[in-house]
């Protein structure tokens, strides 16, 4: 390649180098390198305990790495908390969807970002505005949530999903991390949740999607990353990869397959 060839103009949204995490003697993640481009959807697959949730928690600031570096939008970052990551537009939908059962739909959507009116001792929660904005965010997701005032406790899995996704939509996240978002959902709800994910994709949001379902990984993503025992052993374009490719890397039948970007 010639020296004068123009460099690729698109910077990775997230650049991860040598990321590691150990819990005492357990090495949950070892030396992971990963670039995620703006608007790209990356499926994260691997067996139970492979390190998928650990990687997502490190990106979201929920836990801190034992080693390695991350850069977001070209700047080195070190998130002390999920709030710090969220402030940059990194939002997480956890395995359990991370909702507070005893709070309402609107309160969950605004959790940690409560809107107030007035100042000093006269600050009030702008409840009406919160409900209106929550309703707008839910609108357009194909799942019906009865009321923004309903307690989350009484919602179905699919409705909880919609609340989580509305939260990511409203805060115009540039990267959304989904840790097995459909694990607890029925067939129809799963399909609706995937529609919601597609609407995030259409809005140009980059997504990391953890799933144990290979057809979903292949159908929903541009690229699949395979973790085995904390190590990245696969990085494949889903245009050409098959379910068997992924499974053989997950189990170790195939040692390693890293495609160049
Ligand atoms: N808080 C913790 N303390 C100790 N060990 C942990 C902790 N969290 C995770 N681990 C260990 O780190 C490894 C990776 O766990 P992780 O939760 O990232 O796996 P995973 O790929 O998300 O699995 P699953 O598909 O079952 O959700 C496992 O061996 C796990 O036991
Ligand atoms: Mg997990």
XYZ file of C-alpha atoms and ligand atoms in Angstrom:
293
model
C 0.000 0.000 0.000
C 1.313 3.445 -0.851
C 2.162 5.970 1.849
C -0.128 8.517 0.254
C -3.233 6.323 0.412
C -5.871 8.266 2.336
C -6.532 6.942 5.818
C -9.979 5.616 6.532
C -12.012 8.642 7.525
C -14.283 6.849 9.956
C -12.801 6.615 13.446
C -14.054 3.836 15.647
C -16.692 5.022 18.101
C -15.192 2.717 20.690
C -11.633 1.427 20.638
C -10.638 -1.234 23.143
C -7.069 -2.461 23.598
C -5.790 -5.197 25.871
C -8.804 -5.049 28.162
C -8.587 -7.424 31.120
C -10.561 -8.118 34.255
C -9.839 -10.546 37.036
C -11.837 -11.356 40.122
C -9.208 -12.682 42.522
C -7.831 -15.760 40.779
C -10.591 -15.820 38.138
C -9.512 -14.208 34.869
C -12.906 -13.139 33.493
C -11.455 -11.244 30.518
C -7.946 -11.305 29.091
C -6.349 -8.886 26.622
C -9.398 -8.125 24.494
C -8.989 -5.795 21.475
C -12.138 -4.522 19.821
C -13.170 -1.603 17.591
C -16.804 -0.640 17.196
C -17.633 1.726 14.359
C -20.374 4.377 14.594
C -23.740 2.806 13.783
C -22.338 -0.721 13.715
C -24.088 -3.634 15.416
C -21.771 -6.194 16.969
C -23.099 -9.505 18.285
C -21.207 -10.812 21.308
C -21.410 -14.585 21.647
C -19.788 -17.231 23.821
C -20.561 -19.977 26.298
C -21.770 -19.344 29.847
C -18.965 -17.670 31.776
C -17.036 -16.696 28.623
C -16.842 -13.069 29.739
C -19.590 -11.405 27.699
C -21.316 -9.610 30.576
C -17.930 -8.678 32.018
C -16.946 -6.966 28.749
C -20.251 -5.089 28.576
C -19.989 -4.021 32.232
C -16.481 -2.668 31.600
C -17.703 -0.643 28.605
C -20.665 0.693 30.587
C -18.591 1.715 33.614
C -20.383 -0.717 35.955
C -17.016 -2.296 36.803
C -13.434 -1.130 36.275
C -10.759 -3.015 34.303
C -7.683 -4.683 35.797
C -5.744 -3.683 32.677
C -6.036 -2.240 29.195
C -7.419 0.891 27.594
C -10.565 2.281 26.033
C -11.122 5.306 23.838
C -14.555 6.685 23.003
C -14.987 8.988 19.999
C -11.206 9.338 19.821
C -10.676 10.253 23.487
C -9.176 7.965 26.140
C -11.825 7.142 28.728
C -11.847 5.534 32.151
C -15.375 5.323 33.489
C -15.707 5.444 37.276
C -19.438 4.688 37.066
C -22.299 3.975 34.677
C -23.310 7.632 35.051
C -19.937 8.673 33.617
C -20.433 6.405 30.583
C -24.046 7.486 30.219
C -23.001 11.139 30.111
C -21.113 10.314 26.889
C -24.074 8.460 25.360
C -23.336 4.856 26.374
C -26.515 3.217 27.647
C -26.989 -0.345 28.906
C -29.968 -2.676 28.918
C -29.011 -5.449 31.337
C -29.955 -9.105 31.418
C -32.579 -8.192 34.025
C -33.315 -4.973 32.087
C -32.125 -2.883 35.024
C -35.504 -1.453 35.928
C -36.776 -0.477 39.369
C -39.973 -2.411 40.053
C -41.432 0.000 42.572
C -41.104 3.043 40.309
C -43.380 4.077 37.463
C -42.604 3.752 33.759
C -41.759 7.470 33.480
C -39.637 7.403 36.629
C -37.654 4.495 35.240
C -37.088 6.255 31.949
C -35.858 9.339 33.818
C -33.930 7.470 36.502
C -30.875 9.524 37.464
C -31.970 12.344 35.179
C -35.025 13.645 36.991
C -36.188 16.887 35.445
C -36.764 19.789 37.803
C -38.327 23.219 37.559
C -37.343 26.255 39.612
C -34.179 26.607 41.663
C -32.758 26.350 45.171
C -35.248 25.193 47.815
C -38.064 25.672 45.284
C -36.919 22.994 42.885
C -39.726 20.627 41.924
C -39.789 17.542 39.787
C -41.284 18.499 36.441
C -43.628 15.523 36.506
C -45.914 16.517 33.693
C -42.992 17.158 31.379
C -41.403 13.837 32.341
C -44.591 11.931 31.512
C -45.004 13.724 28.204
C -41.432 13.026 27.119
C -41.654 9.410 28.300
C -44.821 8.944 26.268
C -43.126 10.382 23.180
C -40.171 8.039 23.592
C -42.448 5.006 23.959
C -44.452 6.033 20.937
C -42.963 4.441 17.854
C -41.791 1.343 19.712
C -44.318 -1.258 18.687
C -44.911 -2.528 22.211
C -47.889 -1.115 24.061
C -47.168 0.204 27.522
C -50.505 1.065 29.151
C -49.483 4.234 30.990
C -46.299 6.062 31.879
C -47.683 6.187 35.435
C -47.981 2.399 35.788
C -45.543 0.695 38.154
C -42.977 -1.390 36.284
C -43.703 -4.321 38.636
C -46.903 -5.154 36.769
C -45.461 -5.069 33.249
C -44.732 -8.041 30.989
C -41.206 -8.825 29.818
C -41.843 -7.208 26.462
C -43.226 -4.076 28.036
C -40.204 -3.819 30.332
C -38.050 -4.126 27.268
C -39.873 -1.204 25.691
C -39.258 0.918 28.786
C -35.536 0.150 28.672
C -35.348 0.905 24.980
C -37.354 4.119 25.357
C -34.768 5.215 27.891
C -31.941 4.656 25.426
C -33.886 6.434 22.692
C -34.714 9.480 24.748
C -31.123 10.019 25.804
C -29.977 9.822 22.186
C -27.292 7.318 23.009
C -24.583 6.678 20.450
C -23.809 3.208 21.839
C -26.335 0.843 23.361
C -25.252 -2.336 25.142
C -27.867 -5.094 25.221
C -27.079 -8.012 27.543
C -29.387 -10.840 26.427
C -32.334 -8.495 26.038
C -34.687 -11.273 24.946
C -33.638 -14.036 27.359
C -36.849 -13.793 29.374
C -39.215 -13.065 26.476
C -41.697 -15.172 24.510
C -41.537 -15.584 20.739
C -43.807 -12.681 19.882
C -42.216 -10.380 22.447
C -38.764 -11.305 21.143
C -39.817 -10.311 17.641
C -41.105 -6.977 18.937
C -37.923 -6.370 20.913
C -35.910 -7.026 17.757
C -38.068 -4.472 15.948
C -37.167 -1.986 18.641
C -33.489 -2.825 18.149
C -33.917 -2.248 14.411
C -35.358 1.183 15.116
C -32.229 1.994 17.143
C -30.120 0.777 14.200
C -32.113 2.959 11.815
C -31.391 5.920 14.078
C -27.651 5.277 13.601
C -26.995 3.963 17.107
C -24.111 1.492 17.517
C -25.148 -1.663 19.351
C -23.447 -4.479 21.210
C -25.912 -7.372 21.398
C -25.211 -10.340 23.672
C -27.217 -13.393 22.715
C -27.067 -17.165 23.013
C -29.154 -17.526 19.845
C -26.949 -17.870 16.771
C -29.708 -17.086 14.229
C -30.390 -13.836 16.084
C -26.682 -12.992 16.266
C -26.355 -13.504 12.513
C -29.583 -11.754 11.545
C -29.225 -8.666 13.714
C -25.526 -7.790 13.468
C -22.831 -6.658 11.063
C -20.102 -8.519 12.935
C -19.902 -11.292 15.494
C -17.315 -11.368 18.274
C -16.709 -14.736 19.932
C -15.351 -14.945 23.471
C -13.999 -18.175 24.939
C -12.721 -18.303 28.534
C -12.261 -14.541 28.588
C -10.385 -14.369 25.294
C -11.513 -13.001 21.944
C -11.207 -15.968 19.582
C -13.529 -14.864 16.798
C -14.207 -11.654 14.879
C -16.312 -12.429 11.794
C -18.446 -10.574 9.288
C -21.995 -11.908 9.570
C -22.381 -11.475 5.815
C -20.343 -14.649 5.359
C -20.268 -16.394 8.760
C -22.586 -19.321 9.488
C -24.068 -20.566 12.750
C -21.648 -23.520 12.587
C -18.687 -21.114 12.324
C -19.791 -19.405 15.524
C -20.535 -22.634 17.405
C -17.163 -24.182 16.525
C -15.383 -21.087 17.849
C -17.556 -20.996 20.971
C -16.807 -24.625 21.838
C -13.157 -24.528 20.795
C -13.562 -27.090 17.980
C -11.996 -24.298 15.969
C -9.180 -22.469 17.734
C -9.377 -18.951 16.341
C -10.732 -16.872 13.465
C -10.064 -13.134 13.442
C -10.912 -11.342 10.208
C -9.039 -8.137 9.467
C -11.234 -5.034 9.502
N -18.529 -10.481 40.552
C -17.829 -11.582 40.227
N -17.010 -12.190 41.132
C -16.288 -13.269 40.800
N -16.297 -13.839 39.575
C -17.076 -13.293 38.637
C -17.890 -12.146 38.913
N -18.564 -11.818 37.771
C -18.202 -12.733 36.847
N -17.321 -13.614 37.360
C -16.672 -14.726 36.632
O -16.138 -14.218 35.428
C -16.346 -15.119 34.369
C -17.107 -14.442 33.245
O -18.427 -14.146 33.671
P -19.490 -13.374 32.768
O -20.628 -13.056 33.637
O -18.808 -12.248 32.086
O -19.876 -14.494 31.710
P -20.963 -14.443 30.525
O -20.241 -14.710 29.260
O -21.760 -13.208 30.616
O -21.870 -15.727 30.868
P -23.470 -15.959 30.687
O -23.690 -16.329 29.257
O -23.735 -17.116 31.595
O -24.185 -14.725 31.108
C -17.070 -16.322 34.955
O -16.103 -17.304 35.275
C -17.695 -15.767 36.204
O -17.859 -16.755 37.183
Mg -23.799 -12.804 31.009
